[in-house]
């Protein structure tokens, strides 16, 4: 008995464990049946999914989520009679916000988009500096919408640079409006259908809504443009509008509508971000790539140079190139047409060209093309010398050849201010400064005392001879001052170096250089010391380092030229008036939109084209657009 009793007591825990396992299994089975039931009844619509929001657009999306949540909360607190009106307001306020130029066929492109063509990263743009200023904008309360629009354009420019300015100027007209309207109606119908389908009393309306949705899906699967639409499409749209209007008239659960429009906002923002990055990448690529026609011109000139080498006139003009009593202009350029336009505009507006000497410093790749071009074309009585800066035996020459910083450096500088309605107002400037190669000038021209440096993106409209009689007051660099950018605003950027806080930034473009004073102060050595300090850091040598070293090197050595000498901004500012352009002595196309590019600002291109040499077989052979 004891053994039996003992055996009974021994098996009792096992039976209890078995019963526990049975209860657990039954619970899991019940839960597995409950989850599908929840989805079938639509209870999951009360939960919101934010998985569509990527970290790349987190700041703007978080604002959007707060906006949606506030609208939903307000809607739930209203009576059922007011819900329809709030849903209409939700639809109107959450409609697609893609600019017209990017809405073109965006949905169709999204269908065909594969992982083979991912969002391309933007190429390195102009270095950007954000400055804090105390400037205030003038905005009345009635101009709030205009101020918000300006802020959106400014933020776009900060992110994508001059591309946003170009996009606004070349905005396409809305095409295929019927297809886009049908897509909008389809989005709205899909948003209302889940809520209407849950109401048994609206079975007929639900059936009509479903039929119209299927019909629109069939049409849009075959038609991508208005001309592809079948007959009687207008009647189908009117029918859909009527059904959607009836659906709006009934109080519905806003959760489904909210969820659908969240998805719409996600898709729309992702689509807009994708096309914006793709377009900005192509814009930057077009800017940084030499146009096919100019590449053709350089190659044809190079081939022709070796086919029939022109006579070497440098030996005949050697005395003139070294005569310090003449007017010596220096141009750093790898663009044949650009440097030619600068020289031609200078001599065409000069009173005496016999004393003018131009020194074009280029790289080895474009040296022979430059040599042939300037030997075939004459510029009145002026003399032109072409030098290969990579072939010169100079101290620290390896730094130039390795980094290939021949051209002046440009930086996009953004100004922050606060206006009367407490919104951030922005102003953008493109600051041009010397490159690494500019600091070799005293060694290149050892016999010269004074030179005028001309950037290859300028056009001269007046006689520049007055610059040679200009007294620099013991300064080294006569330059246009940009007092909207002060060094005190760049203190974080200048990395704690000592400088005059009230000093203005200066611009390259037209610079009067006293080489004797340069040598006396040994500014080249000063510049190299700043560069060598930077080489010891992890940042290495970059365009930003060149800007920092250049600004610090010329501290206290800059003479301010009169503002009437140079008008800047023709490479990015669409708002310059013709009167100011005609009065300026020099036009500076600083910015991304250079006049020799197809992306250049059209209304300014004529001032540059006026000084091109049109009578050339090479231009016609390469189809250079003039």
XYZ file of C-alpha atoms in Angstrom:
626
model
C 0.000 0.000 0.000
C 2.732 2.303 0.861
C 4.395 1.500 -2.354
C 1.137 2.154 -4.196
C 0.522 5.303 -2.281
C 4.072 6.331 -2.832
C 3.765 5.645 -6.548
C 0.547 7.693 -6.672
C 2.149 10.626 -4.950
C 5.155 10.321 -7.263
C 3.040 10.577 -10.484
C 0.925 13.549 -9.320
C 3.440 16.337 -10.195
C 3.935 14.810 -13.623
C 0.193 14.934 -14.278
C 0.086 18.564 -13.152
C 2.943 19.463 -15.474
C 1.130 17.738 -18.321
C -2.038 19.730 -17.629
C 0.021 22.968 -17.588
C 1.479 22.192 -20.977
C -1.991 21.508 -22.357
C -3.240 24.881 -21.075
C -0.209 26.661 -22.578
C -0.731 25.004 -25.957
C -4.439 25.883 -25.945
C -3.503 29.499 -25.122
C -1.090 29.690 -28.032
C -3.704 28.237 -30.377
C -6.227 30.799 -29.159
C -3.794 33.668 -29.690
C -2.869 32.407 -33.162
C -6.580 32.480 -34.070
C -7.093 35.873 -32.428
C -4.426 37.751 -34.456
C -6.023 37.050 -37.900
C -9.387 37.893 -36.368
C -8.096 41.291 -35.261
C -6.904 42.049 -38.801
C -10.165 40.848 -40.319
C -12.183 43.129 -38.042
C -9.914 46.088 -38.821
C -8.930 46.694 -35.201
C -5.285 47.071 -36.227
C -6.113 50.402 -37.868
C -5.844 52.052 -34.499
C -2.103 51.451 -34.490
C 0.092 53.700 -36.607
C 3.190 52.503 -38.381
C 6.063 54.943 -38.845
C 8.373 52.504 -40.554
C 8.154 54.437 -43.816
C 9.995 57.435 -42.349
C 13.714 57.206 -42.965
C 16.365 58.784 -40.791
C 17.494 60.834 -43.773
C 14.460 63.079 -43.489
C 13.943 62.773 -39.779
C 13.628 66.424 -38.885
C 10.968 67.303 -41.416
C 9.105 64.028 -40.869
C 8.925 64.516 -37.124
C 7.253 67.848 -37.714
C 4.878 66.163 -40.124
C 3.991 63.478 -37.587
C 3.238 66.057 -34.941
C 1.028 67.846 -37.422
C -0.863 64.642 -38.328
C -1.317 63.646 -34.690
C -2.672 67.053 -33.781
C -5.170 66.916 -36.639
C -6.301 63.424 -35.611
C -6.710 64.472 -31.990
C -8.818 67.450 -32.977
C -10.939 65.299 -35.253
C -11.694 62.740 -32.556
C -12.826 65.439 -30.151
C -15.364 66.826 -32.598
C -18.864 65.557 -33.080
C -19.685 63.087 -35.839
C -21.312 65.842 -37.898
C -18.013 67.720 -38.078
C -15.830 64.706 -38.879
C -16.491 64.845 -42.620
C -15.428 68.470 -42.763
C -12.172 67.693 -40.931
C -11.467 64.742 -43.205
C -11.862 67.041 -46.217
C -9.443 69.465 -44.600
C -7.011 66.601 -43.954
C -7.159 65.557 -47.606
C -6.647 69.080 -48.830
C -3.718 69.785 -46.516
C -2.002 66.443 -47.013
C -2.118 66.408 -50.802
C 1.049 65.757 -52.827
C 3.592 68.537 -52.396
C 6.102 67.582 -55.105
C 6.953 70.570 -57.311
C 5.406 70.381 -60.747
C 8.691 69.727 -62.426
C 9.175 66.615 -60.309
C 5.594 65.351 -60.383
C 5.942 64.427 -64.035
C 5.432 60.693 -64.284
C 6.669 60.250 -60.720
C 4.290 57.415 -59.930
C 5.157 55.536 -63.101
C 8.863 55.950 -62.438
C 8.335 54.616 -58.919
C 6.840 51.434 -60.369
C 9.831 50.886 -62.629
C 12.457 51.917 -60.070
C 14.748 49.034 -59.072
C 17.667 48.617 -56.751
C 19.951 48.770 -59.767
C 19.571 52.565 -59.753
C 19.716 53.658 -56.142
C 19.762 57.210 -54.878
C 23.112 58.547 -56.014
C 25.127 60.558 -53.484
C 25.775 64.155 -54.366
C 29.278 64.896 -55.612
C 31.439 67.240 -53.596
C 29.911 70.698 -53.911
C 31.410 74.049 -53.175
C 32.544 74.174 -49.537
C 29.797 75.775 -47.497
C 30.073 78.008 -44.457
C 27.115 79.016 -42.280
C 27.410 82.463 -40.743
C 25.382 84.079 -37.985
C 24.499 87.691 -38.604
C 22.258 90.209 -36.899
C 20.630 91.326 -40.116
C 16.851 91.526 -40.091
C 14.532 91.058 -43.004
C 11.537 93.276 -43.787
C 8.349 91.252 -43.755
C 4.817 92.309 -42.912
C 2.218 90.031 -41.400
C 0.426 89.906 -44.729
C 3.567 88.526 -46.375
C 3.893 85.430 -44.192
C 3.183 83.114 -47.114
C 5.806 84.830 -49.256
C 8.331 84.615 -46.424
C 7.642 80.896 -45.997
C 8.077 80.393 -49.732
C 11.400 82.258 -49.673
C 12.546 80.152 -46.727
C 11.728 76.955 -48.589
C 13.708 78.159 -51.600
C 16.602 79.164 -49.358
C 16.682 75.826 -47.548
C 16.661 74.113 -50.926
C 19.591 76.252 -52.034
C 21.498 75.453 -48.843
C 21.095 71.724 -49.478
C 21.436 71.568 -53.247
C 23.220 74.834 -54.132
C 22.603 76.655 -57.407
C 20.598 73.708 -58.697
C 17.499 75.008 -56.891
C 17.869 78.441 -58.515
C 18.235 76.848 -61.930
C 15.235 74.574 -61.317
C 12.980 77.495 -60.431
C 14.066 79.386 -63.545
C 13.474 76.352 -65.830
C 10.321 74.994 -64.213
C 8.303 72.934 -66.674
C 4.598 73.451 -67.242
C 2.276 70.805 -65.829
C 1.664 68.065 -68.393
C -0.797 65.146 -68.447
C -3.047 66.859 -65.926
C -5.902 64.388 -66.501
C -3.753 61.382 -65.581
C -2.511 63.144 -62.463
C -6.031 64.103 -61.452
C -7.140 60.490 -61.889
C -4.292 59.350 -59.644
C -5.316 61.858 -56.989
C -8.918 60.636 -57.133
C -7.699 57.055 -56.871
C -5.684 57.904 -53.745
C -8.713 59.519 -52.111
C -11.016 56.611 -53.044
C -8.552 54.091 -51.620
C -8.353 56.111 -48.416
C -12.153 56.080 -47.901
C -12.927 52.562 -49.085
C -11.828 50.587 -45.948
C -14.015 52.751 -43.710
C -17.035 52.638 -46.028
C -16.721 48.866 -46.428
C -17.150 48.365 -42.658
C -20.608 49.981 -42.603
C -23.308 47.399 -43.517
C -25.775 50.144 -44.402
C -23.445 51.397 -47.163
C -22.959 48.137 -49.062
C -24.174 49.669 -52.313
C -21.840 52.674 -52.004
C -18.984 50.347 -51.057
C -19.637 48.249 -54.158
C -19.694 51.332 -56.416
C -16.516 52.653 -54.827
C -14.757 49.325 -55.345
C -15.851 49.168 -58.999
C -14.563 52.686 -59.683
C -11.246 51.912 -57.986
C -10.789 48.805 -60.119
C -11.709 50.717 -63.262
C -9.216 53.503 -62.520
C -6.495 50.968 -61.724
C -7.096 49.257 -65.059
C -6.958 52.536 -66.991
C -3.837 53.826 -65.241
C -2.034 50.522 -65.740
C -2.296 51.065 -69.510
C -2.091 54.872 -69.792
C 0.725 57.087 -68.553
C -0.122 60.230 -70.556
C -3.334 62.020 -71.441
C -3.134 60.942 -75.061
C -3.151 57.277 -73.976
C -6.443 57.580 -72.107
C -9.424 55.686 -73.585
C -12.647 57.392 -74.693
C -15.267 58.405 -72.136
C -12.580 58.950 -69.510
C -14.204 62.239 -68.575
C -17.457 60.449 -67.731
C -15.575 57.936 -65.586
C -13.901 60.786 -63.707
C -17.226 62.483 -63.062
C -18.616 59.202 -61.765
C -15.626 58.729 -59.470
C -15.930 62.299 -58.173
C -19.598 61.701 -57.421
C -18.899 58.463 -55.542
C -16.062 60.056 -53.547
C -18.299 63.036 -52.681
C -20.959 60.650 -51.365
C -18.352 58.800 -49.334
C -17.194 62.080 -47.809
C -20.741 62.894 -46.689
C -20.841 59.967 -44.227
C -19.068 60.037 -40.862
C -16.243 57.519 -41.031
C -13.404 56.331 -38.841
C -10.523 58.700 -39.492
C -7.911 56.100 -38.574
C -8.057 54.421 -41.959
C -7.993 57.729 -43.804
C -5.132 58.885 -41.622
C -3.155 55.698 -42.276
C -3.658 55.880 -46.033
C -2.540 59.472 -46.175
C 0.451 58.723 -43.992
C 1.450 56.193 -46.603
C 0.824 58.786 -49.307
C 3.011 61.339 -47.522
C 5.753 58.739 -47.066
C 5.712 57.739 -50.728
C 5.516 61.331 -51.914
C 8.407 62.535 -49.763
C 10.541 59.528 -50.664
C 9.797 60.081 -54.344
C 10.542 63.792 -54.130
C 13.760 63.190 -52.212
C 14.899 60.577 -54.730
C 14.251 62.782 -57.778
C 15.691 65.846 -56.049
C 18.962 64.072 -55.291
C 19.103 62.502 -58.723
C 18.503 65.828 -60.478
C 20.952 67.703 -58.247
C 23.580 65.044 -58.928
C 23.131 65.435 -62.680
C 23.241 69.232 -62.313
C 26.528 69.059 -60.384
C 27.879 66.572 -62.894
C 27.071 68.950 -65.759
C 28.817 71.792 -63.924
C 31.979 69.908 -63.020
C 32.344 68.171 -66.379
C 33.859 70.010 -69.324
C 31.252 70.368 -72.103
C 31.760 68.063 -75.056
C 32.266 70.960 -77.445
C 35.045 72.524 -75.328
C 36.742 69.164 -74.898
C 36.587 68.698 -78.661
C 38.091 72.160 -79.174
C 41.002 71.438 -76.832
C 41.704 68.052 -78.439
C 41.562 69.398 -82.019
C 43.879 72.265 -81.156
C 46.336 69.884 -79.505
C 46.354 67.528 -82.502
C 46.789 70.432 -84.893
C 49.660 71.808 -82.814
C 51.705 68.632 -83.282
C 50.634 68.304 -86.900
C 51.953 71.740 -87.839
C 53.837 73.293 -84.968
C 53.443 77.095 -85.021
C 56.524 79.310 -84.901
C 57.850 80.014 -81.434
C 57.330 83.726 -80.892
C 58.232 83.678 -77.201
C 61.901 84.228 -77.942
C 61.044 87.291 -80.051
C 58.775 88.698 -77.340
C 60.960 87.700 -74.410
C 62.007 91.259 -73.636
C 58.395 92.363 -73.683
C 57.338 89.558 -71.353
C 60.000 90.590 -68.847
C 59.656 94.375 -69.136
C 58.369 95.655 -65.754
C 57.304 98.973 -67.309
C 54.460 97.338 -69.257
C 51.018 96.306 -68.033
C 51.156 92.621 -67.146
C 47.934 90.644 -66.708
C 47.975 87.097 -65.300
C 45.220 84.551 -65.990
C 45.049 81.087 -64.401
C 42.892 78.945 -66.680
C 42.441 75.554 -68.314
C 39.645 76.821 -70.574
C 40.657 78.093 -74.013
C 37.444 79.978 -74.751
C 37.167 81.524 -71.285
C 40.727 82.888 -71.243
C 40.317 84.116 -74.815
C 37.130 86.007 -73.900
C 38.891 87.661 -70.952
C 41.800 88.864 -73.094
C 39.571 89.949 -75.975
C 37.260 91.959 -73.718
C 40.252 93.628 -72.053
C 41.925 94.743 -75.285
C 38.650 95.748 -76.975
C 37.936 98.236 -74.185
C 41.497 99.496 -73.733
C 42.733 102.837 -75.038
C 46.263 101.538 -75.684
C 46.945 97.850 -76.228
C 50.592 98.035 -77.226
C 51.673 98.044 -73.579
C 49.436 95.142 -72.566
C 51.010 91.742 -71.905
C 48.915 88.709 -70.930
C 50.397 85.657 -69.200
C 48.101 82.617 -69.347
C 49.104 79.937 -66.833
C 47.577 76.553 -67.592
C 48.208 72.853 -66.966
C 50.113 70.380 -69.157
C 46.927 68.915 -70.606
C 45.763 72.197 -72.127
C 49.139 73.819 -72.733
C 49.528 72.938 -76.438
C 45.911 73.825 -77.241
C 46.430 77.222 -75.630
C 49.695 77.739 -77.495
C 48.115 77.103 -80.876
C 44.990 79.145 -80.192
C 46.854 82.273 -79.093
C 49.326 81.944 -81.959
C 46.483 81.828 -84.515
C 44.389 84.632 -83.018
C 45.609 88.181 -82.565
C 44.396 90.616 -79.925
C 45.171 93.977 -81.474
C 48.674 95.000 -80.346
C 48.646 93.047 -77.087
C 51.067 90.166 -76.505
C 50.066 86.780 -75.051
C 52.386 84.301 -73.326
C 51.237 80.767 -72.455
C 53.026 78.988 -69.594
C 52.743 75.398 -68.408
C 52.729 75.781 -64.647
C 53.442 72.080 -64.190
C 56.569 72.351 -66.311
C 58.099 75.254 -64.406
C 61.000 74.381 -62.141
C 59.857 76.071 -58.989
C 60.211 75.471 -55.292
C 57.349 73.404 -53.825
C 56.115 72.800 -57.365
C 55.166 69.226 -56.450
C 52.331 70.535 -54.316
C 50.741 72.221 -57.315
C 51.025 69.210 -59.596
C 49.767 66.792 -56.951
C 46.739 68.761 -55.917
C 46.141 70.457 -59.256
C 44.783 73.643 -57.699
C 45.180 75.895 -60.675
C 41.862 77.707 -60.599
C 40.659 80.164 -57.943
C 38.663 78.467 -55.213
C 34.973 79.268 -54.711
C 32.997 78.834 -51.497
C 29.263 79.121 -50.964
C 28.717 81.172 -47.814
C 25.299 81.299 -46.149
C 24.127 84.050 -43.800
C 21.643 83.454 -40.992
C 19.388 86.204 -39.698
C 16.042 86.552 -37.938
C 13.228 88.655 -39.350
C 10.191 90.215 -37.744
C 8.121 87.039 -37.802
C 10.915 85.069 -36.096
C 11.745 82.905 -39.062
C 15.262 82.150 -40.218
C 16.184 84.252 -43.224
C 19.101 83.248 -45.384
C 21.384 85.016 -47.802
C 23.961 83.238 -49.942
C 27.212 84.553 -51.392
C 29.879 82.878 -53.520
C 33.319 83.907 -52.318
C 36.279 83.464 -54.690
C 39.833 83.396 -53.393
C 43.316 82.510 -54.622
C 44.350 78.947 -55.291
C 47.517 77.166 -54.253
C 49.145 78.141 -57.562
C 48.713 81.878 -57.023
C 51.398 81.876 -54.345
C 54.004 80.931 -56.933
C 53.661 84.293 -58.713
C 56.761 85.956 -57.164
C 58.895 83.018 -58.304
C 57.355 82.802 -61.768
C 57.701 86.525 -62.541
C 60.902 87.415 -60.745
C 61.589 90.565 -62.808
C 58.104 92.035 -62.579
C 57.098 94.502 -59.916
C 53.336 94.623 -60.384
C 50.698 92.431 -62.039
C 46.905 92.369 -62.321
C 45.323 88.950 -61.849
C 42.173 88.282 -63.869
C 39.984 85.232 -63.258
C 38.863 83.417 -66.390
C 35.167 83.859 -65.497
C 35.136 87.650 -65.925
C 34.342 90.030 -68.777
C 35.941 93.487 -68.950
C 33.758 96.393 -70.095
C 36.000 99.408 -69.376
C 39.619 100.399 -69.722
C 41.683 98.917 -66.874
C 44.695 101.195 -67.298
C 43.660 103.190 -64.211
C 44.553 100.164 -62.069
C 48.224 100.602 -62.928
C 48.365 104.130 -61.546
C 46.517 103.083 -58.395
C 48.383 103.740 -55.137
C 47.908 100.698 -52.900
C 49.188 102.560 -49.853
C 51.828 99.966 -49.051
C 49.383 97.073 -49.351
C 50.048 93.947 -51.401
C 46.645 92.958 -52.782
C 44.139 95.408 -54.257
C 40.827 93.522 -54.227
C 37.075 93.921 -54.083
C 35.942 93.697 -50.458
C 32.910 91.638 -49.505
C 31.902 93.212 -46.209
C 28.779 91.081 -45.975
C 31.275 88.421 -44.898
C 33.531 89.480 -42.042
C 36.287 87.408 -40.534
C 34.658 87.652 -37.103
C 31.819 85.592 -38.536
C 34.367 82.973 -39.593
C 36.082 82.654 -36.209
C 35.064 79.016 -35.772
C 36.189 78.282 -39.286
C 39.570 79.993 -38.845
C 40.387 77.621 -35.992
C 41.466 80.035 -33.299
C 44.103 81.891 -35.338
C 44.571 85.579 -34.571
C 42.913 87.979 -37.022
C 41.203 91.351 -37.256
C 37.554 90.685 -36.379
C 36.352 93.773 -38.260
C 38.181 92.840 -41.455
C 36.064 92.029 -44.508
C 36.568 89.029 -46.749
C 38.077 89.885 -50.129
C 37.312 88.476 -53.573
C 39.437 87.286 -56.433
C 38.352 88.244 -59.951
C 40.340 91.433 -60.439
C 43.345 91.790 -58.146
C 46.162 94.328 -58.305
C 49.278 92.656 -56.871
C 52.398 94.512 -55.747
C 55.022 91.791 -56.162
C 57.765 93.853 -54.533
C 55.721 94.239 -51.356
C 54.824 90.543 -51.568
C 58.512 89.657 -51.588
C 59.316 92.104 -48.808
C 56.763 90.486 -46.503
C 57.584 86.984 -47.823
C 53.889 86.117 -48.010
C 54.597 82.904 -49.890
C 56.530 81.597 -46.891
C 53.737 82.740 -44.578
C 51.199 80.880 -46.664
C 53.322 77.739 -46.720
C 53.686 77.816 -42.945
C 49.889 77.811 -42.555
C 49.638 74.954 -45.035
C 52.388 72.940 -43.343
C 50.636 73.294 -39.989
C 47.488 71.908 -41.547
C 49.352 68.996 -43.135
C 50.173 67.759 -39.633
C 46.469 67.412 -38.777
C 44.033 64.705 -39.846
C 42.196 67.121 -42.091
C 45.052 67.227 -44.577
C 45.292 69.711 -47.428
C 41.949 70.643 -48.941
C 40.217 73.567 -50.607
C 38.955 74.720 -47.215
C 42.508 74.787 -45.895
C 43.600 76.877 -48.874
C 40.849 79.403 -48.117
C 41.832 79.601 -44.458
C 45.526 79.991 -45.263
C 44.808 82.612 -47.939
C 42.630 84.767 -45.679
C 45.160 84.631 -42.847
C 48.164 85.258 -45.130
C 46.744 88.516 -46.505
C 45.631 89.860 -43.136
C 46.505 93.586 -43.147
C 47.793 93.444 -46.729
C 44.573 94.056 -48.685
C 43.667 97.369 -50.327
C 39.945 97.833 -50.951
C 39.056 98.575 -54.579
C 36.049 100.735 -55.344
C 32.867 98.687 -55.711
C 32.255 100.160 -59.172
C 35.132 98.127 -60.564
C 33.554 94.684 -60.277
C 29.962 93.398 -60.290
C 29.797 89.862 -58.908
C 27.096 87.229 -58.930
C 26.468 86.615 -62.631
C 27.040 82.896 -62.074
C 24.280 82.417 -59.505
C 22.161 85.568 -59.020
C 19.184 85.906 -61.343
C 18.176 89.292 -59.902
C 20.887 91.601 -61.273
C 19.447 94.466 -63.314
C 20.759 95.438 -66.735
C 21.556 98.996 -65.658
C 24.018 97.804 -62.991
C 25.540 95.336 -65.428
C 26.154 97.994 -68.085
C 27.755 100.403 -65.592
C 30.192 97.867 -64.108
C 33.783 97.897 -65.339
C 34.120 94.134 -64.874
C 31.465 91.418 -64.775
C 32.339 88.454 -62.573
C 30.502 85.188 -63.318
C 31.333 83.713 -59.925
C 29.127 80.793 -58.954
C 28.254 77.476 -60.551
C 26.477 78.742 -63.663
C 29.418 79.757 -65.834
C 28.546 81.433 -69.154
C 30.209 78.731 -71.285
C 27.957 76.056 -69.750
C 24.518 75.193 -71.016
C 23.345 75.676 -67.422
C 24.532 79.294 -67.416
C 22.006 82.042 -66.752
C 20.601 82.871 -70.229
C 20.114 86.621 -69.787
C 23.795 87.106 -68.851
C 25.328 84.876 -71.523
C 25.141 87.584 -74.185
C 27.648 89.772 -72.321
C 30.138 86.909 -72.492
C 29.408 85.826 -76.078
C 30.054 89.348 -77.355
C 33.787 88.812 -76.854
C 34.188 85.364 -78.399
C 36.222 85.060 -81.566
C 33.633 83.625 -83.939
C 35.744 83.308 -87.088
C 37.450 80.028 -86.336
C 37.172 76.706 -88.153
C 37.855 74.909 -84.879
C 34.729 76.363 -83.286
C 32.500 75.317 -86.153
C 34.103 71.859 -86.344
C 33.403 71.258 -82.647
C 29.922 72.815 -82.821
C 30.741 75.313 -80.110
C 27.484 77.052 -79.287
C 27.924 80.787 -79.595
